[in-house]
Structures are given as structure tokens and as C-alpha cells.
Amino acid sequence: MTANSSKDIAITTLLSVGQHPLSARPRRAEEDARALEVMLQFAPASMKALHAGDTADAQNLTVLKDYLGMGIPSIDVIPTSADSDAAEALASYLANAGDGQPHILLTGTRSEVGESSGFLPYLLAEKLAIPFVPNICDILSIDMAAGVAEVMQSLPRGQRRKIKTQLPFVASVGMAAAIPRQSSFGAARRGVINTVSSIDTVADEAQTAWKTEPARKRPKRLKVVKAKTAAERFKAATAKVQSSGGEKIYEVDKAAEAILKLLKEEKVL
Amino acid sequence: MADYLSQIIFWLGITLITLGVIGAMRRIRLWRQGQSSTVHWKGLLQIPKRYLVDLHHVVARDKYISNTHVATAGGFVLTSVLVIIVYLFGIKGAVLNWLMLFSSALMLVGAVFVFKRRINPPANLSKGKWSRLPYSLLIYSTTFLLLALPATGLLPDYTGSYLMIALLSVGVFWGFSEMYFGITWGGPMKHAFAGALHLGLHRRQERFGGGRSTGLKALDLDKDSLGVEKPEDFKWNQLLSFDACVECGRCEKACPAFAAGQPLNPKKLIQDMVVGMAGGDTAKFAGSPYPGVTGTYKGGAIIPIVDTLVPANTIWSCTTCRACVEECPMMIEHVDAIVDMRRHQTLEKGNTPGKSAELLENLKTTDNPNGYAPDSRMDWAADQNLKVFGEDTQQADVLLWMGDAAFDLRNQRTLRATVALLRAASVDFAVIGNQECDVGDAARRLGDEATFQRLTKDNIATLSKYQFKHIVTTDPHVFHSLKNEYPDFGGHYSVYHHTQFLAELVQQSKLKLNSTSLGDVTYHDPCYLGRYNGEFDAPRYLLESMGISVKEMERSQRRSRCCGGGGGAPITDIPGEQRIPDMRIADAKEINAGTVAVACPQCNAMFEGVVAPRPDIKDVAELMLDATVFEEAH
Ligand code: SF4
Ligand code: SF4
């Protein structure tokens, strides 16, 4: 397969408005910017960026401009208000995109503000009925003939694993991906924000019942350092955790049973 | 017979002067490729004065060459005027002959000294066509001296000496070719033609007559393409200025990046701009290369400069120390050109190297270069009980600008010292606390004019809310920006560097200083206080008031060597053979200084980064605090 044909696919990256943890100012979300970087570096034939949010907000707009500054010519924006369900809007937009439906849909692993549940890519994959690969850091290759893509997934402690998945699929990009490129003022100025108007947004019913309050700092478990030498510390920081006990369950029913049992044991249910 | 020679001179003169005029027009066309910029016509009348005063002020730092130049250039101009009067207009007279004798002799003397200097030229001088120039000067002056001798009757006529006539004809031809034709066709004499016009039409007219103009020019962010991508994006008067370069290499000798083996040579940069403007390649350049860069590069007026004509690392090696501008006898503005190119790389290409992208992003999201929480700017002063504008007061005599030193443990000591000194002198001062943003100096020098202007506008809006008489800052970069660059955006303030303000307090006896016994102390002039703002005396006055007799390093005051901390250079971090701060500390060690007094947080950070053993690094304010006599509390 030639390199060219492997690029002959469509990728869409979902972008959200992030928030700086110290200044609380809106900014490019770090993971979304990385997802955009993965897309720009892979440089497929068709690249799209998609955002669902409030376009009337000037601060949101400057953040979208910042993404445009990375060199993507335009961003499609689905106007949604804060109380509507972004997942619904995005899913219905993508489902109705017809030929415009991407082969790969990239997101960050979780948003920097709002619910920040990390659930969005799962929901989208479910609604579009395509696989989901969490926490990737790169797209390695595409085999259009076989309809298969190979991606690099990042695991804890700097470990990586190659995963083959069928096209199309949703993938979330984590912090292990390449640092996003600098946003340039000129490109930001030239970039275009297209508002997509034909989407019916659905109010997020569940959200209205919620009460939100500022997050409390969770107490941190004290670390007991057992390692005596530098070599041991290095090993502790990098070595793969050997799982002890446990078993691999492949049948869905049995797996569900096992999960239920664990939840009961832990008194979650 | 002599008529025969006159005829030759007449026709050669007419031909070569005509060709010269055509060349001049071609050259002017090249400059006009540039962008529009105010034409300071009045400046043209000032050319002689600017040559004799401003240019010579710089040239005279090297007595040998300034005397040589006066003799050569003066002799040449006078001789040429006489040649035109006598040979082209045919006006004869004994006075003219004697004058010609004198002027050509004067030029000959100059030419001999030019020749002598070229026997074993230092590395900063260019070879190539420049090695030819002394011969041309000798030939031109000797020829007209020999022609004047019989005319004044000192020698018999050359009638009958065909050899002499042939030789003189060749001399006239050579001399005219170099001096009248080459001057506009890219010969070494080009510097006289372009240089004269450049002195008149300089983009920074304020620099003449002892003035200063060091603030960067504001960039219109609504323009189509920002900064300089290709030579024609420069202003026309910048293109003209590049043509004025005499390749004397004074800038090269002064450049800290060049000395550190980073791939920058200001002289070559200017010559590369000439190549770009005129089109061609760099093969003919006969001076020192960019350290570590080999090969020939091509350029053209509409060909992007960076990475085609000039390596990207060249423009990012510059510390914006202005040592080159200070030394340049032709008053060329290297820093403007470098920042113009950086602006394009940053604003249009998003290509700022090293950690700069992170720094610029931090400035966007947190208003400080290191990404600290904006509401922690005042943390350093938790124990200081400072008055804060907007919280404790609306007005004070002095607004103390903390700068990013507020986030830096080392430089907080300087801030503390300054606060203690202001209190000791009962100065009524306050800070703007967490409302303060980075002043934008680094962003601007890294080419991010958009972020600079955003920070500038925010700071000006904050400052407009309060009443104060002066701003005092411990950071020369802040000092420079507030004083020289904020006015373009409507911020007009009376700004003091802390050494200036403290010097006034000492002068008014509001601060009393004891003598200290510190051993040998030297003072390092920060570029942005010294060269940028002409303040050399206040810090020295303070040190002397403490009984310290400052031991000067070889490069000091105007010629101070940069610490390596300016222009975002520590962030772009372009590799070289050695580090600039190491070289500066070596300067201090050479004179056995035990303490280097500094007056800038950048210098402080750069020098403290030099491995021991090295002299102690202390801000002038810290030294003062040790020496201050505190009145008994009542
Ligand atoms: S400003 Fe300083 S570092 Fe930059 S080129 Fe000039 S002398 Fe070199
Ligand atoms: S730029 Fe100025 S200092 Fe440098 S070589 Fe040219 S004339 Fe000399």
C-alpha cells in the first residue's frame, strides 16, 4: 500500500474550550489541542474540526481562534447552549453527515470544564455504533483496503501498545501525544468559523436536576517509599505492574457477572 | 599634448559619471521595492553635519580609522568636485590647480593609511572587493596629484612622455571606474552613496544630534502579512540602510552571540539582506561567516528570507543587546531588522523556537511567562505589608512595578531590598498587586507583537485607574518598555529605574549610606538600562556613595557585553560553543572582581547560573541595603 492511499481518509477532531487550572481563563484544551496535532501531523486528505458550544461568547471565540492558529483552515461550530446535551447534538450532526462522516473521530479524553466525565467519546461511539479506542497518542497507519487502522495507545507509566482497529472509529487522545504546535496569530486571523445551523439541540434533562459545587481537594494517600536505591526507584516508576490473581473473562455474560460481584463486594451496590 | 589628456579625462568622466547615474537610478529602484515609510526630506540637508558629527562620533572610537577616513573621504570629495569643474566644465585657474594638488595629496595620505591597515587586516574586515579598494584610492589620488603637479608649475609638463600619459590615462580610467561607476554598481564605494542618503533619510531621525530612539516600532496587526518574510517587506529606508554597510565588522566584534559561536554575525546578516534585496547568492561575501554555518545561500526580493537566505537560528540567536547598533558607524538598525523577521516567524508561521511557544502561551493564559497563578504575584510580599492600589489606596507618589521578579526567589531579594530602601527614605509608594501583568518585553522581542499589545493595553488600562507621579521598577526591560514603548499605545509615564530613583534619594540625603568594605567590585551595565536608555551614572554614583570604587571591566558602559538574557535568548536557547554569561563572568574575573554589581533581574539570573567559583552577584539595591543607615524608630 502506498503512503498516499493511506492518507486518503477523513478525520474529524472535536474541540472544546478548556480552562487554565490556575488562572481559570479559557484556553485551548490541552488534550483537544493534542488531538488536533495528531490529525495535522497525520495530514489525511480530509481534515475537519468540530465544536459544539456557545458562539455568542467572545471568550469561546478567542479560544476557537487559537485552535485555528494551529493551521486548520476552518472549524464547524454546532451552536448549543450550556443546558443542552452536546453529545446528542454532535451525534446527530455526525450521523447525518452522510459522506461527510469521518473515518476517524478524535477527541480529548475529558473536557477541562463542565461535567468533565470523559464520557463523551463513549457516547458518540455508542450512538454511531463504531468502536472506541481510549487514550491514544498517535495514528500509525491506515489500511483502506482492509478497513483497518493501527494506532498507538498510551498506558500508565509511559508504556505504549499498538492497537489495530476497524474503520471507522472514535479515539480519545491523551496527554502522552505530541505537544500541540504553536498557535499563530496570522493563521488564527485567516481561519474561518462556520456555524452549522440545522441541528436540533436536545436539552440535557439530567443536568437540570444536578447541583454543582466547587470541587474539594481530595486527600492524597501518602506514598510509602520502599525503594532504597536509585535503580529500585527507577524500576518502581517505570516497571509494568504485575497483576496478581484475577482472570481474563471473554464471554460477555460472565464478565458482567464478575463486575456485579465485585461491585457488591466493594459495597458500591 | 596636455589637451590630449584633458580630452581623455573629459570623455572618461562623462561616460563613467553617466553610467554612475544610471547605476544610482537602478539602486534607488531596488530600495523602492520596500514598503512605504515617512520620507524625511529635511534630513538630506543635514547629511554633512550628520557625517561630521554623528557618524564621526562613532568612527572616532577608533582614532586611526577616523583620521584616515576624514583624509580620504575629504580629499576624495574635494578632488572630485575639482575634477568636474576643471576637466568637465573646463574652468581653469591657478587656485583650482593648487586646490587640486592639496586635495589629492590629502587623499593620498589617507589612502596610504587605508593601505597600511589592509596589510594584515583583522578578522572583522571583509576581503574580496574590499581588498581592492586601497589600490583604487591610491591610484585615484596619485593620478590627480601627478596631474596637478605640472599644472601648478611644480613639475615640467609631461609633454612627450607617452609612457606617463598612458599611465595617467589608465589611472584615470581605474579611478573613475571605482569611484564614479562602482559607487552605484555595488562596488565598495557604494557605502558612500547609500551611506550619505541613509544618514539623511534614516528611519529614526531622533538618533541624530545626540538623541536616542531605541523602542521598537509598533506593528499594525490588521495588515495582511505581518512582519518581514521577504526583503521587499522591509521599509524602503531599511533597504537603503542595508546598502550603507561598509563591512567594517565593528558590529561583529561587539556581538556576544557571534563571540559565543552561535550562528549569528550582524555584519553578514546585513550583507545577506543586500543579497536578498538585489537578488543573487552569498558566494561573494568575503567576511566571517555565521559561526558553524557553511555553504552558499540564495536570495531575492520576493523570496522568503528565513531558511532560504538566512538560517532560522541566526535570527533567534540575537539577544537584542544593541551592541551592534551602538558600534555601527553607518547607524544601521540590526535589531529592528531581526525583530521584523521574528515577527513574521512568530505571528504568521507559529515558528518560535525552543521553549518560546510555551512562554507565549503562558503569557496569554496567566500574564506571566512561567505560568504561575496570576493571583499569586503578591505572594512574595506576604510579610511586607505593601500598600496596594485599588485595595488600600487610589493614589501614591510612586508606583513600584514588581515585574516578574515577583515570582523569582532570587530577584525577590532585590524587590525586598528596594522596598526597605523606599521605606527608609519615607517614600509614599504602592504596588498594583495581582493586577499587574508582564510588561510584554520578551513577547515583543520574540516577535509576538499581538501578545505584547494585549498586555500593554491591559496594563495601561490598570494604570489609568490610579494616581501616581512616577513608576519605579527594578527591571530595565520593564523600564524600557514602559518608558519608550508604551507611549505608542497611549501610556505616558514618568518612569525611573530603581537605581535612578535611589540615586536621587541619596542626593537629597533622604538615604544615608555607610561605607562598605566589599573588596573589588565591578558593575555590569545592563543593555536595556545602558545602551537602550543611556543610564550609566546612577548605579555608579550609588556604588561610589557606599565608598566603593568601581573597577571597570574592559567592556563597560556603552560597550558593555550582554549577559545573554535579553531578547528571549535564554528561551530560544540556540546552541553555540560557549555561553554568553560565562564570557561576561570571565570579563569580571579578568579584573579580579570579587563582586559583580548588577541592576537587572535577567543579568542576576544569568550570572547566578554560571558555575562557581565566580564573583558574588548582587543587585545594587541589595548592596545599598547593607550600607544603609537606618534612623532610630521614634
Ligand atoms: S543585538 Fe546584540 S546579539 Fe543581536 S546582533 Fe546585535 S550585537 Fe549581536
Ligand atoms: S553593519 Fe555597520 S558595523 Fe556592521 S559591518 Fe556594516 S557598517 Fe560596519
XYZ file of N, CA and C in Angstrom, chain B residues 239-358:
360
model
N 15.872 49.068 3.566
C 16.650 48.525 2.449
C 17.825 49.451 2.135
N 17.537 50.744 2.113
C 18.614 51.717 1.880
C 19.693 51.581 2.944
N 19.268 51.396 4.184
C 20.257 51.333 5.268
C 21.185 50.130 5.081
N 20.638 49.003 4.588
C 21.492 47.827 4.410
C 22.605 48.129 3.400
N 22.264 48.912 2.385
C 23.239 49.246 1.356
C 24.347 50.148 1.885
N 24.092 50.775 3.032
C 25.080 51.708 3.558
C 26.242 51.004 4.266
N 26.082 49.705 4.502
C 27.091 48.986 5.295
C 28.460 49.007 4.630
N 29.514 49.355 5.412
C 30.886 49.370 4.885
C 31.631 48.090 5.201
N 30.955 47.134 5.750
C 31.583 45.851 6.114
C 32.807 46.059 7.011
N 32.697 47.029 7.914
C 33.820 47.308 8.811
C 33.898 46.261 9.909
N 32.810 45.549 10.152
C 32.848 44.467 11.127
C 32.907 44.911 12.573
N 32.624 46.170 12.839
C 32.585 46.605 14.240
C 31.442 45.907 14.974
N 30.354 45.721 14.260
C 29.208 45.046 14.863
C 29.578 43.597 15.207
N 30.305 42.989 14.292
C 30.716 41.596 14.506
C 31.599 41.473 15.753
N 32.511 42.453 15.904
C 33.407 42.415 17.067
C 32.632 42.581 18.367
N 31.516 43.310 18.303
C 30.767 43.602 19.535
C 29.729 42.537 19.855
N 29.370 41.718 18.882
C 28.210 40.833 19.046
C 28.507 39.672 20.000
N 27.769 39.566 21.108
C 28.016 38.481 22.061
C 27.653 37.119 21.479
N 26.637 37.073 20.630
C 26.229 35.789 20.058
C 27.320 35.283 19.115
N 27.897 36.201 18.354
C 28.976 35.807 17.459
C 30.158 35.277 18.273
N 30.503 36.003 19.336
C 31.642 35.592 20.165
C 31.381 34.242 20.826
N 30.107 33.953 21.106
C 29.785 32.684 21.764
C 29.697 31.541 20.759
N 29.928 31.854 19.493
C 29.886 30.798 18.484
C 28.482 30.392 18.090
N 27.517 31.252 18.390
C 26.160 30.993 17.890
C 26.109 31.480 16.445
N 25.188 30.924 15.666
C 25.257 31.178 14.220
C 24.770 32.570 13.813
N 25.292 33.609 14.446
C 24.884 34.977 14.110
C 26.106 35.857 13.921
N 26.112 36.606 12.847
C 27.108 37.638 12.626
C 26.347 38.823 12.045
N 26.192 39.905 12.846
C 25.347 41.005 12.385
C 25.808 41.576 11.046
N 27.112 41.588 10.837
C 27.602 42.131 9.566
C 27.145 41.262 8.396
N 27.283 39.963 8.570
C 26.855 39.076 7.480
C 25.349 39.167 7.277
N 24.634 39.325 8.377
C 23.180 39.436 8.263
C 22.815 40.624 7.363
N 23.478 41.753 7.598
C 23.173 42.938 6.789
C 23.559 42.678 5.329
N 24.712 42.041 5.123
C 25.111 41.741 3.745
C 24.139 40.762 3.089
N 23.629 39.831 3.862
C 22.640 38.901 3.311
C 21.362 39.643 2.909
N 21.028 40.664 3.679
C 19.847 41.449 3.321
C 20.082 42.159 1.985
N 21.341 42.600 1.769
C 21.671 43.239 0.489
C 21.530 42.227 -0.642
N 22.028 41.013 -0.401
C 21.888 39.950 -1.404
C 20.405 39.724 -1.697
N 19.606 39.677 -0.641
C 18.180 39.442 -0.826
C 17.535 40.561 -1.620
N 17.886 41.786 -1.276
C 17.281 42.938 -1.943
C 17.638 42.970 -3.430
N 18.934 42.686 -3.723
C 19.392 42.811 -5.105
C 19.237 41.513 -5.879
N 19.048 40.416 -5.174
C 18.956 39.110 -5.833
C 20.342 38.551 -6.082
N 20.507 37.253 -5.899
C 21.808 36.632 -6.120
C 22.099 35.641 -5.027
N 23.381 35.343 -4.831
C 23.720 34.424 -3.752
C 24.832 34.989 -2.884
N 25.135 34.259 -1.820
C 26.052 34.789 -0.810
C 27.502 34.429 -1.087
N 27.779 33.851 -2.262
C 29.129 33.349 -2.523
C 30.198 34.432 -2.457
N 29.852 35.670 -2.844
C 30.884 36.715 -2.935
C 31.218 37.340 -1.589
N 30.449 37.056 -0.565
C 30.715 37.662 0.737
C 32.090 37.213 1.243
N 32.924 38.173 1.582
C 34.309 37.834 1.900
C 34.658 38.172 3.349
N 33.684 38.025 4.240
C 33.960 38.270 5.656
C 33.752 37.009 6.466
N 33.678 37.154 7.803
C 33.456 35.981 8.648
C 32.048 35.452 8.420
N 31.912 34.123 8.388
C 30.579 33.541 8.191
C 29.778 33.567 9.492
N 28.536 33.101 9.445
C 27.821 32.803 10.685
C 28.551 31.627 11.301
N 28.957 31.718 12.560
C 29.707 30.592 13.140
C 28.966 29.271 12.946
N 29.694 28.302 12.412
C 29.118 26.969 12.264
C 28.228 26.783 11.056
N 28.068 27.825 10.236
C 27.204 27.686 9.059
C 28.085 27.747 7.813
N 27.976 26.749 6.956
C 28.751 26.759 5.718
C 27.802 26.727 4.533
N 28.355 26.958 3.363
C 27.552 26.839 2.151
C 27.079 28.180 1.628
N 26.559 28.137 0.431
C 26.086 29.336 -0.240
C 24.566 29.346 -0.217
N 24.010 30.511 0.051
C 22.555 30.635 0.124
C 22.085 31.636 -0.920
N 20.877 31.416 -1.419
C 20.344 32.300 -2.462
C 19.240 33.177 -1.902
N 19.079 34.345 -2.524
C 18.000 35.208 -2.076
C 17.481 36.069 -3.206
N 16.334 36.657 -2.984
C 15.739 37.569 -3.949
C 14.686 38.393 -3.243
N 14.302 39.501 -3.877
C 13.405 40.447 -3.211
C 12.076 39.813 -2.809
N 11.636 38.812 -3.591
C 10.332 38.218 -3.252
C 10.485 36.774 -2.785
N 11.708 36.423 -2.389
C 11.939 35.059 -1.882
C 12.011 35.121 -0.358
N 11.262 34.250 0.334
C 11.313 34.270 1.799
C 12.749 34.175 2.300
N 13.047 34.937 3.350
C 14.432 35.035 3.818
C 14.807 33.833 4.684
N 13.987 33.581 5.705
C 14.387 32.613 6.715
C 14.408 31.207 6.135
N 15.513 30.534 6.389
C 15.768 29.170 5.912
C 16.107 29.073 4.434
N 16.029 30.186 3.704
C 16.473 30.152 2.309
C 17.763 30.949 2.197
N 17.721 32.178 2.694
C 18.880 33.060 2.634
C 19.610 33.070 3.978
N 18.848 33.041 5.037
C 19.409 33.142 6.393
C 18.857 31.977 7.220
N 19.731 31.214 7.906
C 19.213 30.123 8.743
C 18.335 30.684 9.863
N 17.290 29.957 10.212
C 16.382 30.432 11.254
C 17.138 30.705 12.558
N 18.103 29.834 12.893
C 18.813 30.009 14.151
C 19.592 31.315 14.215
N 19.896 31.880 13.063
C 20.610 33.158 13.046
C 19.754 34.242 13.691
N 18.504 34.344 13.244
C 17.703 35.442 13.793
C 17.292 35.162 15.242
N 17.314 33.897 15.646
C 16.908 33.597 17.024
C 18.076 33.609 18.002
N 19.300 33.823 17.508
C 20.452 33.875 18.415
C 20.603 35.242 19.066
N 19.962 36.231 18.504
C 20.195 37.617 18.926
C 19.601 37.884 20.307
N 20.370 38.576 21.157
C 19.869 38.928 22.484
C 19.249 40.330 22.486
N 19.173 40.948 21.313
C 18.711 42.328 21.160
C 19.486 43.303 22.054
N 20.792 43.026 22.202
C 21.587 43.838 23.142
C 21.958 45.199 22.576
N 21.808 45.345 21.262
C 22.084 46.619 20.596
C 23.557 46.988 20.553
N 24.440 46.070 20.893
C 25.873 46.392 20.832
C 26.258 46.697 19.388
N 25.657 45.970 18.456
C 25.971 46.181 17.040
C 25.515 47.563 16.592
N 24.292 47.932 16.979
C 23.753 49.224 16.561
C 24.621 50.342 17.136
N 25.025 50.158 18.385
C 25.838 51.150 19.070
C 27.174 51.363 18.355
N 27.740 50.275 17.839
C 29.056 50.341 17.226
C 29.013 50.744 15.765
N 27.866 50.603 15.144
C 27.818 50.768 13.685
C 28.003 52.225 13.288
N 29.072 52.538 12.551
C 29.288 53.921 12.144
C 28.230 54.393 11.150
N 27.590 53.446 10.470
C 26.586 53.830 9.484
C 25.195 53.891 10.116
N 25.126 53.692 11.404
C 23.864 53.804 12.131
C 22.794 52.864 11.588
N 23.205 51.665 11.262
C 22.273 50.655 10.761
C 21.561 50.026 11.954
N 20.299 49.684 11.755
C 19.478 49.173 12.856
C 19.287 47.669 12.719
N 20.261 46.912 13.218
C 20.193 45.455 13.086
C 19.018 44.874 13.856
N 18.784 45.419 15.064
C 17.757 44.822 15.930
C 16.373 44.959 15.295
N 16.120 46.102 14.688
C 14.835 46.284 14.003
C 14.650 45.205 12.942
N 15.690 44.989 12.157
C 15.593 44.016 11.066
C 15.343 42.617 11.631
N 16.069 42.281 12.695
C 15.933 40.944 13.272
C 14.525 40.753 13.849
N 14.062 41.747 14.586
C 12.725 41.604 15.179
C 11.654 41.575 14.083
N 11.852 42.346 13.016
C 10.889 42.303 11.902
C 10.766 40.889 11.358
N 11.892 40.222 11.211
C 11.845 38.852 10.675
C 11.253 37.896 11.700
N 11.577 38.122 12.968
C 10.999 37.277 14.023
C 9.487 37.410 14.054
N 9.011 38.646 13.843
C 7.562 38.867 13.879
C 6.876 37.975 12.868
N 7.439 37.873 11.695
C 6.798 37.025 10.689
C 6.816 35.563 11.131
N 7.970 35.133 11.634
C 8.076 33.730 12.049
C 7.078 33.398 13.147
N 6.910 34.307 14.091
C 6.020 34.031 15.215
C 4.555 34.234 14.848
N 4.267 35.381 14.267
C 2.854 35.718 14.053
C 2.252 34.975 12.872
N 3.037 34.755 11.833
C 2.463 34.112 10.645
C 2.782 32.630 10.577
N 3.975 32.249 11.057
C 4.375 30.861 10.901
C 4.181 30.040 12.180
N 4.020 30.706 13.304
C 3.945 29.961 14.558
C 5.198 29.150 14.786
N 6.348 29.771 14.517
C 7.604 29.036 14.497
C 8.636 29.628 15.442
N 8.273 29.883 16.661
C 9.240 30.435 17.607
C 9.947 29.257 18.275
N 11.277 29.232 18.282
C 11.953 28.000 18.708
C 12.024 27.793 20.223
N 12.574 26.639 20.574
C 12.830 26.307 21.979
C 11.540 26.314 22.781
N 11.657 26.840 23.982
C 10.507 26.856 24.891
C 9.623 28.081 24.667
N 9.907 28.851 23.616
C 9.182 30.120 23.462
C 7.681 29.933 23.331
N 7.270 28.884 22.606
C 5.833 28.699 22.396
C 5.136 28.580 23.745
N 5.786 27.865 24.654
C 5.222 27.677 25.994
C 5.140 29.009 26.724
